[in-house]
CSV table of C-alpha atoms in Angstrom, one decimal:
chain,number,residue,atom,x,y,z
A,75,MET,CA,126.8,108.1,110.5
A,76,THR,CA,127.7,109.6,113.8
A,77,ASN,CA,129.2,113.2,114.1
A,78,PRO,CA,131.8,112.6,116.0
A,79,THR,CA,131.9,116.4,116.8
A,80,GLN,CA,128.8,115.9,118.9
A,81,PRO,CA,128.4,114.8,121.9
A,82,PRO,CA,126.2,112.6,123.0
A,83,LEU,CA,122.9,113.4,124.3
A,84,ARG,CA,122.5,112.5,127.8
A,85,LEU,CA,118.5,111.2,128.4
A,86,THR,CA,117.5,109.9,131.9
A,87,GLY,CA,114.8,107.5,132.4
A,88,HIS,CA,113.4,103.9,130.4
A,89,ASN,CA,110.6,105.9,129.2
A,90,HIS,CA,109.8,106.5,125.3
A,91,LEU,CA,113.2,104.2,124.8
A,92,PRO,CA,112.1,103.1,121.5
A,93,THR,CA,111.9,106.8,120.0
A,94,ARG,CA,115.0,107.4,121.1
A,95,LEU,CA,116.6,104.6,119.2
A,96,LEU,CA,114.6,105.4,116.7
A,97,LEU,CA,115.7,108.9,115.9
A,98,SER,CA,118.8,108.8,117.2
A,99,THR,CA,120.0,106.1,114.4
A,100,LEU,CA,117.8,108.6,112.0
A,101,THR,CA,119.4,111.7,112.8
A,102,GLY,CA,123.6,110.0,113.4
A,103,ARG,CA,123.3,111.3,117.3
A,104,SER,CA,124.8,109.9,119.5
A,105,ILE,CA,122.8,109.4,123.3
A,106,ARG,CA,123.5,108.0,126.6
A,107,ILE,CA,120.9,107.8,128.7
A,108,SER,CA,121.3,106.7,132.9
A,109,ASP,CA,118.7,105.8,135.5
A,110,ILE,CA,116.8,103.6,133.9
A,111,ARG,CA,115.0,101.6,136.4
A,112,PRO,CA,117.4,102.6,139.1
A,113,SER,CA,115.2,101.9,142.2
A,114,SER,CA,114.4,98.9,141.1
A,115,THR,CA,116.1,96.2,143.2
A,116,THR,CA,114.7,93.2,141.6
A,117,ASN,CA,115.1,94.3,137.9
A,118,PRO,CA,117.2,97.1,137.3
A,119,GLY,CA,118.3,98.2,134.1
A,120,LEU,CA,117.4,97.5,130.4
A,121,LYS,CA,114.0,94.7,130.4
A,122,PRO,CA,114.9,91.6,128.4
A,123,HIS,CA,113.0,93.3,125.2
A,124,GLU,CA,114.9,95.9,125.5
A,125,VAL,CA,117.4,94.5,124.4
A,126,SER,CA,116.3,93.0,121.7
A,127,LEU,CA,115.2,95.8,119.9
A,128,ILE,CA,119.2,97.2,120.1
A,129,ARG,CA,120.0,94.1,119.3
A,130,LEU,CA,118.0,94.6,115.8
A,131,LEU,CA,119.2,97.9,115.4
A,132,ASP,CA,122.6,96.7,115.2
A,133,THR,CA,122.1,94.4,113.1
A,134,ILE,CA,120.5,96.7,109.9
A,135,THR,CA,123.1,99.3,110.9
A,136,ASN,CA,126.8,99.0,110.5
A,137,GLY,CA,129.3,101.1,112.5
A,138,ALA,CA,127.1,101.0,115.5
A,139,VAL,CA,128.3,101.3,119.1
A,140,ILE,CA,126.1,99.8,122.1
A,141,GLU,CA,127.8,99.8,125.3
A,142,PHE,CA,126.1,99.1,129.0
A,143,SER,CA,127.1,99.5,132.3
A,144,MET,CA,127.6,95.8,134.6
A,145,THR,CA,123.7,96.9,136.2
A,146,GLY,CA,122.4,97.9,131.8
A,147,THR,CA,121.1,101.5,134.0
A,148,THR,CA,122.7,103.5,131.6
A,149,LEU,CA,123.5,103.1,128.0
A,150,LEU,CA,125.6,104.6,124.9
A,151,TYR,CA,124.1,104.7,121.4
A,152,LYS,CA,126.2,105.6,118.3
A,153,PRO,CA,124.0,104.5,115.3
A,154,GLY,CA,125.6,103.7,112.7
A,155,LEU,CA,124.8,103.4,108.5
A,156,ILE,CA,121.3,102.4,108.0
A,157,THR,CA,121.9,99.3,105.4
A,158,GLY,CA,119.3,96.9,105.9
A,159,SER,CA,119.2,93.2,104.8
A,160,ALA,CA,122.7,94.2,102.6
A,161,ALA,CA,123.7,89.9,101.1
A,162,GLY,CA,126.8,88.8,102.6
A,163,TYR,CA,127.2,91.3,105.5
A,164,ASN,CA,124.1,91.3,108.3
A,165,THR,CA,121.8,87.9,105.8
A,166,SER,CA,121.7,84.5,108.3
A,167,THR,CA,120.1,83.1,105.5
A,168,ALA,CA,120.1,82.9,102.1
A,169,GLY,CA,118.4,85.5,99.3
A,170,GLY,CA,119.2,88.3,102.2
A,171,VAL,CA,117.6,87.7,104.9
A,172,VAL,CA,117.9,88.8,108.8
A,173,THR,CA,116.6,86.7,111.4
A,174,HIS,CA,115.9,88.4,114.7
A,175,SER,CA,115.1,85.0,117.2
A,176,ILE,CA,113.0,87.4,119.9
A,177,PRO,CA,113.7,85.0,123.6
A,178,ALA,CA,110.6,83.5,125.5
A,179,ASP,CA,111.1,86.2,128.6
A,180,CYS,CA,110.7,89.1,125.8
A,181,ALA,CA,106.8,87.4,125.2
A,182,ALA,CA,105.7,90.6,127.4
A,183,ARG,CA,105.3,92.5,124.4
A,184,GLY,CA,104.0,91.6,121.1
A,185,LEU,CA,106.2,92.2,117.9
A,186,SER,CA,104.7,95.3,117.3
A,187,TYR,CA,106.3,96.9,119.3
A,188,TRP,CA,109.6,95.6,116.6
A,189,LEU,CA,107.3,95.9,113.3
A,190,LEU,CA,107.1,99.5,114.3
A,191,PRO,CA,110.4,101.3,114.3
A,192,LEU,CA,111.7,98.7,111.2
A,193,CYS,CA,109.1,100.0,109.7
A,194,ILE,CA,110.3,103.8,109.6
A,195,LEU,CA,113.7,103.5,109.7
A,196,ALA,CA,113.3,100.5,106.3
A,197,PRO,CA,112.4,103.8,103.6
A,198,PHE,CA,116.1,105.5,105.1
A,199,SER,CA,118.1,102.0,104.9
A,200,LYS,CA,120.7,101.9,102.0
A,201,ASN,CA,119.5,98.1,101.3
A,202,ALA,CA,116.2,96.4,100.7
A,203,ILE,CA,114.7,95.8,104.5
A,204,ASN,CA,113.8,91.7,104.6
A,205,VAL,CA,113.7,90.8,108.1
A,206,LEU,CA,112.5,86.8,109.6
A,207,PHE,CA,111.4,87.4,113.5
A,208,THR,CA,111.5,83.7,114.4
A,209,GLY,CA,111.9,82.4,118.5
A,210,PRO,CA,109.5,82.2,121.2
A,211,GLY,CA,108.8,85.6,121.9
A,212,VAL,CA,106.9,86.2,118.8
A,213,VAL,CA,103.6,87.3,119.8
A,214,THR,CA,101.3,87.6,116.4
A,215,SER,CA,98.4,89.2,118.0
A,216,ALA,CA,97.4,92.9,120.0
A,217,HIS,CA,98.3,92.4,124.1
A,218,PRO,CA,96.4,93.0,126.5
A,219,GLU,CA,98.7,94.0,129.1
A,220,SER,CA,101.6,96.2,126.3
A,221,GLY,CA,98.3,97.5,124.3
A,222,ASP,CA,100.9,96.9,121.8
A,223,PRO,CA,99.3,96.0,118.3
A,224,SER,CA,98.5,92.9,116.0
A,225,VAL,CA,100.7,92.2,113.3
A,226,ASP,CA,97.5,92.4,110.7
A,227,THR,CA,96.8,95.9,111.7
A,228,VAL,CA,100.5,97.0,111.1
A,229,ARG,CA,99.8,95.5,107.3
A,230,THR,CA,96.4,96.6,106.7
A,231,ALA,CA,96.3,100.1,108.5
A,232,ILE,CA,100.7,101.0,109.3
A,233,LEU,CA,102.1,100.1,106.0
A,234,PRO,CA,99.1,101.9,103.7
A,235,LEU,CA,99.7,105.1,105.3
A,236,PHE,CA,103.1,105.1,103.9
A,237,ARG,CA,101.5,105.6,100.2
A,238,HIS,CA,100.7,109.4,101.2
A,239,PHE,CA,104.8,109.7,101.1
A,240,GLY,CA,105.7,107.7,98.4
A,241,ILE,CA,106.8,104.5,98.8
A,242,GLN,CA,104.4,102.0,98.1
A,243,LEU,CA,106.7,99.7,96.5
A,244,ASN,CA,107.5,95.7,97.7
A,245,LEU,CA,106.3,96.6,100.9
A,246,GLU,CA,104.8,93.0,102.1
A,247,LEU,CA,104.3,91.8,105.8
A,248,ARG,CA,103.8,88.0,105.6
A,249,VAL,CA,102.6,85.8,108.7
A,250,GLN,CA,103.6,82.7,108.7
A,251,ARG,CA,102.7,81.5,112.0
A,252,ARG,CA,100.4,83.0,114.8
A,253,CYS,CA,101.1,83.2,119.0
A,254,SER,CA,98.9,84.5,121.1
A,255,PRO,CA,100.0,85.8,124.5
A,256,SER,CA,100.0,84.0,127.4
A,257,ALA,CA,98.4,84.8,130.9
A,258,ALA,CA,100.8,87.4,132.3
A,259,GLY,CA,103.9,84.7,134.2
A,260,THR,CA,102.8,82.5,132.8
A,261,MET,CA,106.4,81.3,130.1
A,262,LEU,CA,106.0,80.8,126.5
A,263,ASN,CA,106.8,76.5,126.0
A,264,SER,CA,105.9,76.6,122.6
A,265,ALA,CA,108.1,77.6,119.8
A,266,GLY,CA,106.3,81.3,119.6
A,267,GLY,CA,105.2,82.7,115.9
A,268,GLU,CA,107.2,83.6,112.5
A,269,VAL,CA,106.8,86.8,110.6
A,270,GLN,CA,108.7,87.9,107.6
A,271,LEU,CA,109.0,91.6,106.9
A,272,VAL,CA,109.7,92.7,103.5
A,273,PHE,CA,110.6,96.2,102.6
A,274,GLY,CA,111.7,96.8,99.5
A,275,HIS,CA,111.2,101.1,98.6
A,276,GLN,CA,114.1,103.0,99.7
A,277,VAL,CA,113.9,106.8,99.2
A,278,ARG,CA,115.7,109.8,100.0
A,279,LEU,CA,113.2,111.8,101.0
A,280,PRO,CA,109.7,111.2,102.0
A,281,LYS,CA,107.1,113.5,99.9
A,282,THR,CA,106.0,116.7,101.4
A,283,LEU,CA,101.6,115.3,103.1
A,284,HIS,CA,99.2,117.3,103.3
A,285,LEU,CA,96.0,115.4,104.6
A,286,LEU,CA,93.3,117.4,106.1
A,287,ARG,CA,90.0,115.8,105.3
A,288,ALA,CA,90.2,112.3,106.5
A,289,GLY,CA,87.0,111.7,103.8
A,290,ARG,CA,83.8,109.4,105.1
A,291,VAL,CA,84.8,105.8,105.6
A,292,LYS,CA,83.5,104.1,102.5
A,293,ARG,CA,85.0,100.0,104.0
A,294,VAL,CA,85.6,98.0,106.8
A,295,ARG,CA,87.9,95.4,105.9
A,296,GLY,CA,89.5,92.7,109.1
A,297,VAL,CA,90.6,89.8,110.1
A,298,ALA,CA,89.8,87.6,113.1
A,299,TYR,CA,92.1,85.4,114.4
A,300,ALA,CA,91.7,81.9,115.9
A,301,THR,CA,94.6,80.0,117.1
A,302,GLY,CA,95.4,76.7,118.8
A,303,VAL,CA,91.3,77.3,120.0
A,304,PRO,CA,88.0,75.5,117.7
A,305,GLY,CA,87.0,78.1,114.2
A,306,SER,CA,83.5,78.4,116.9
A,307,SER,CA,85.2,81.4,117.8
A,308,ASN,CA,85.8,83.4,114.6
A,309,ALA,CA,82.2,82.7,113.3
A,310,ARG,CA,80.6,84.2,116.9
A,311,SER,CA,83.0,87.1,116.9
A,312,ILE,CA,82.7,88.0,113.5
A,313,ASP,CA,78.5,88.0,113.5
A,314,ALA,CA,79.0,90.0,117.0
A,315,ALA,CA,81.1,92.7,115.2
A,316,ARG,CA,78.1,93.1,111.8
A,317,GLY,CA,75.8,93.5,114.4
A,318,VAL,CA,77.0,96.9,115.3
A,319,LEU,CA,78.6,97.6,112.6
A,320,ASN,CA,76.5,97.3,109.4
A,321,ARG,CA,74.0,99.8,110.4
A,322,PHE,CA,76.8,102.5,109.7
A,323,VAL,CA,78.3,100.8,107.2
A,324,PRO,CA,77.3,98.1,105.0
A,325,ASP,CA,80.5,96.9,103.4
A,326,THR,CA,82.0,95.0,106.0
A,327,TYR,CA,83.9,92.0,105.7
A,328,ILE,CA,86.1,89.9,107.8
A,329,PHE,CA,88.1,87.3,107.2
A,330,SER,CA,88.5,84.2,109.4
A,331,ASP,CA,91.5,82.5,109.7
A,332,VAL,CA,92.2,79.4,112.0
A,333,THR,CA,95.6,78.1,112.6
A,334,GLY,CA,96.8,75.3,114.9
A,335,ALA,CA,98.9,75.7,118.4
A,336,PRO,CA,102.5,77.1,118.0
A,337,PRO,CA,104.9,73.3,117.9
A,338,PRO,CA,107.0,72.9,120.9
A,339,LEU,CA,109.5,74.3,122.2
A,340,GLU,CA,111.4,71.9,121.8
A,341,LYS,CA,111.5,68.4,119.2
A,342,GLY,CA,109.6,65.7,120.6
A,343,GLN,CA,107.9,67.6,123.7
A,344,ARG,CA,104.4,65.8,124.2
A,345,GLY,CA,102.1,66.6,127.1
A,346,GLY,CA,101.9,69.8,129.8
A,347,ARG,CA,99.6,72.9,129.2
A,348,LYS,CA,99.8,74.1,125.4
A,349,THR,CA,100.3,78.2,125.4
A,350,GLY,CA,100.3,80.4,122.5
A,351,ILE,CA,96.8,79.7,122.3
A,352,GLY,CA,94.0,82.2,121.6
A,353,TYR,CA,91.5,84.4,119.2
A,354,GLY,CA,91.3,88.0,118.9
A,355,MET,CA,90.1,90.7,116.2
A,356,SER,CA,91.5,93.1,114.2
A,357,LEU,CA,89.2,96.6,112.7
A,358,VAL,CA,90.3,98.4,110.1
A,359,ALA,CA,88.6,101.7,108.5
A,360,GLU,CA,89.4,103.2,105.3
A,361,THR,CA,88.5,107.1,104.5
A,362,THR,CA,87.4,107.7,101.1
A,363,SER,CA,90.5,110.5,101.3
A,364,GLY,CA,93.0,107.4,101.9
A,365,CYS,CA,93.3,107.5,106.0
A,366,PHE,CA,93.4,104.9,108.3
A,367,TYR,CA,91.7,104.3,111.4
A,368,SER,CA,92.0,100.6,113.2
A,369,ALA,CA,90.7,98.9,116.2
A,370,ASP,CA,92.6,95.7,118.1
A,371,THR,CA,90.7,93.0,120.7
A,372,VAL,CA,92.5,90.1,121.9
A,373,ALA,CA,90.5,88.0,124.7
A,374,ASP,CA,92.0,87.1,128.5
A,375,PRO,CA,94.4,85.6,128.5
A,376,ARG,CA,92.8,84.2,131.6
A,377,GLY,CA,90.1,82.8,130.5
A,378,GLY,CA,85.9,84.4,131.2
A,379,GLN,CA,85.4,86.3,127.6
A,380,VAL,CA,83.1,85.2,125.4
A,381,PRO,CA,84.3,85.5,121.7
A,382,GLU,CA,81.0,87.5,121.4
A,383,GLU,CA,82.8,89.7,123.8
A,384,VAL,CA,85.6,90.4,121.7
A,385,GLY,CA,83.7,90.7,118.9
A,386,LYS,CA,81.5,93.5,120.1
A,387,MET,CA,85.1,96.1,122.0
A,388,ALA,CA,86.8,95.2,118.7
A,389,ALA,CA,83.0,96.7,116.8
A,390,TYR,CA,83.2,99.7,119.2
A,391,GLN,CA,87.0,100.9,119.4
A,392,LEU,CA,86.7,101.3,116.0
A,393,LEU,CA,83.3,103.4,116.6
A,394,GLU,CA,85.1,105.0,119.0
A,395,ALA,CA,88.0,105.7,116.4
A,396,ILE,CA,86.7,107.0,114.3
A,397,GLU,CA,84.7,108.9,116.9
A,398,GLN,CA,87.4,111.0,117.4
A,399,GLY,CA,88.2,112.5,113.9
A,400,GLY,CA,91.4,113.9,112.4
A,401,CYS,CA,93.8,112.1,109.6
A,402,VAL,CA,95.6,109.4,111.0
A,403,ASP,CA,94.5,107.6,114.3
A,404,LYS,CA,96.7,107.2,118.0
A,405,VAL,CA,98.4,103.7,116.3
A,406,GLY,CA,99.7,105.6,113.0
A,407,ALA,CA,100.1,109.3,115.0
A,408,GLY,CA,103.9,108.2,115.4
A,409,THR,CA,104.9,107.3,112.1
A,410,MET,CA,103.1,110.3,110.2
A,411,LEU,CA,104.4,113.2,112.2
A,412,ILE,CA,108.6,111.3,112.4
A,413,LEU,CA,108.0,110.6,108.3
A,414,MET,CA,107.3,114.2,108.2
A,415,ALA,CA,110.1,115.9,110.7
A,416,MET,CA,112.2,113.7,108.3
A,417,GLY,CA,110.9,114.7,105.0
A,418,SER,CA,112.2,117.8,102.5
A,419,GLU,CA,112.3,121.1,104.4
A,420,ASP,CA,108.8,122.3,103.8
A,421,VAL,CA,105.8,122.4,105.0
A,422,GLY,CA,103.3,119.2,105.8
A,423,ARG,CA,100.0,119.8,107.1
A,424,ILE,CA,97.8,117.1,108.8
A,425,ALA,CA,94.8,116.8,110.4
A,426,MET,CA,94.3,115.6,114.2
A,427,GLY,CA,91.9,114.9,117.1
A,428,ARG,CA,91.8,117.3,119.7
A,429,ASP,CA,92.1,114.2,122.0
A,430,LEU,CA,94.9,111.6,120.2
A,431,LEU,CA,96.8,115.3,119.8
A,432,GLY,CA,96.6,115.6,123.5
A,433,SER,CA,97.4,112.4,124.3
A,434,PRO,CA,100.6,111.3,126.3
A,435,GLY,CA,102.3,109.7,123.5
A,436,VAL,CA,102.0,113.0,121.1
A,437,ILE,CA,103.1,115.5,123.8
A,438,ALA,CA,105.7,112.9,124.3
A,439,LEU,CA,106.7,112.5,121.0
A,440,ALA,CA,106.9,116.4,120.2
A,441,ARG,CA,109.6,116.4,123.2
A,442,GLU,CA,111.7,113.9,121.6
A,443,LEU,CA,111.5,115.1,118.1
A,444,LYS,CA,112.7,119.1,119.1
A,445,THR,CA,115.9,116.7,122.3
A,446,PHE,CA,116.8,115.6,118.6
A,447,GLY,CA,117.1,119.0,116.9
A,448,MET,CA,113.6,118.5,115.2
A,449,SER,CA,111.5,121.6,114.2
A,450,GLU,CA,108.6,122.8,116.7
A,451,TRP,CA,104.5,122.0,115.7
A,452,GLY,CA,102.6,124.8,114.2
A,453,LEU,CA,98.8,124.2,115.8
A,454,ARG,CA,96.0,125.9,114.5
A,455,ASP,CA,92.7,125.5,113.8
A,456,ALA,CA,92.1,123.1,110.7
A,457,ASP,CA,89.8,124.7,107.4
A,458,GLY,CA,89.7,121.3,105.5
A,459,GLY,CA,92.1,123.0,102.8
A,460,ALA,CA,88.5,123.8,100.7
A,461,GLU,CA,85.0,124.5,101.7
A,462,SER,CA,82.5,122.5,104.1
A,463,ASP,CA,79.8,121.5,101.4
A,464,SER,CA,77.6,119.9,104.8
A,465,GLU,CA,77.1,120.0,108.2
A,466,ASP,CA,79.0,116.8,108.9
A,467,SER,CA,82.1,118.0,107.5
A,468,GLU,CA,81.2,122.1,108.9
A,469,ALA,CA,81.9,119.1,112.7
A,470,GLU,CA,84.8,117.3,111.0
A,471,VAL,CA,87.2,119.9,110.7
A,472,GLU,CA,85.8,122.6,113.6
A,473,SER,CA,86.4,119.3,115.6
A,474,ASP,CA,90.4,118.6,114.7
A,475,ILE,CA,93.2,120.7,114.9
A,476,MET,CA,96.1,121.3,111.7
A,477,VAL,CA,99.5,120.0,112.7
A,478,THR,CA,102.4,122.1,110.3
A,479,VAL,CA,105.5,120.2,110.5
A,480,VAL,CA,108.6,121.7,109.2
A,481,GLY,CA,111.1,118.7,107.3
A,482,LYS,CA,114.2,118.8,108.7
A,483,GLY,CA,115.9,117.4,105.4
A,484,VAL,CA,117.9,115.1,107.0
A,485,GLY,CA,116.5,111.8,104.6
A,486,ASN,CA,118.3,109.2,103.5
A,487,VAL,CA,122.3,108.8,104.3
A,488,GLY,CA,122.8,105.5,103.0
A,489,ARG,CA,121.6,106.8,99.2
A,490,LYS,CA,123.2,110.4,100.0
A,491,ILE,CA,126.6,109.3,100.1
A,492,ALA,CA,125.7,105.8,98.0
C-alpha cells in the first residue's frame, strides 16, 4: 500500500513508463509523471496502450488512485495492494478470471507489453493471477515495429526463469487464438487473439540468485506459427532454420502451429480484407545450467518476405544472442534484475554479457531502480565461481561481467499483512 507520509516521486517524460508503474506498484511509492509527449500537436499525452496497461494495474490492485490531466500529459499514480484475481472482487467471469479487453487502437504493441509486467507482479500478489486477454488489440506474435517478443517467447523463455527464484508451481500461459500484426496505419477489424495467463505461485520473498555459469546449449526448441495463411509457410521456415541450427545443436525441434484467421469483429460481417494474418517463428535455446536465449521474427505485414528468410533470420538472431554470452538475454534481463532487487536482503549475483549490460534498456533500468530506492549494482569481471576446464569456458568467463544486486527485502506485502 502507499505510504501517506512520503511525497510522490516526480518524474518526467514517457520513456520507461511500464517500468516506472511496475516499480511503483512493487514498492508502494506514489509517482507523478509530467511532460508526457507535451510537444505532440496531434496526440499529446498517454498512448492507448499505456492507458490500457494502467487499467490492468488498477484491476489487479485494491486501493489504487489514478489521476490524469485534461490533455493526458500528467499522470498521478498511487499504487494499491496487489490482490490478484480475487474471486468476487474484480473478476468478471466465474472461477476468479479477470477479463481484460484490449481495444483495436492498442495493436501498435504486442501482448508481451502487458504480459511481462504482469508476470513480475504475480509472485507478489495476495491471490493467484488469472487474466484473460481478449479484444481486437491482442497481437500474439512478435511485433516488427515495437520489437515486443511473441507470446510463445514469454511462455518458453520468460516463465522458466522464475524457477531460479523458487517460483515454479502452477504457471501457465494458454494461447487460445492467435493474431498477427497488420501493416502500419491499418486498423484491425478482426476479433484479435485470446490469451490466458495463470500464475498461481505466490511467495513472501524470492530466493537469492547466484547464476554465474551459463553452461553449454543442450537443446533448441521453437514454434513456427501461421495465422490465416497456408501451412506450407511453416514447413519452409522450419526447414530453413534447421538448416542453420543443426550444424551446431542436433537436438533441435520446432513445432508447427497453423490456425485460421481471427473471426470478424462483428457477427455476420463478411467480405473485406482480412487482418491479423501472417506467420513468424520463436526460438529458444536452453543451456545445461537452466539459462535461456531467445529469438523472434515475424513476416513483414506489408508482404515481400518469403518464409525461408523468416526462418534463417530467427536462427541467426538466436546464434547472435548465444554469442553475446551471459546467463540471460535481453528479453529476460529486466525480469531477473527486478526480482533480484525485490528479494531478501542478501547479495545476489548473475553473469551478463558486456553488450547486454551496456545496452540502453539495462542502463535505464539501473537508473529507475536507484530512483525508487533500490541499491546500486556492483560490477566486476566474472570468475565463473569455479576453475575453468576448457578454453571455451575461459573465453566465456572473460567476456562476461558479474552483476551483484543487494535485495531490499520488499517482497510480498500482501502475504506479510494477511
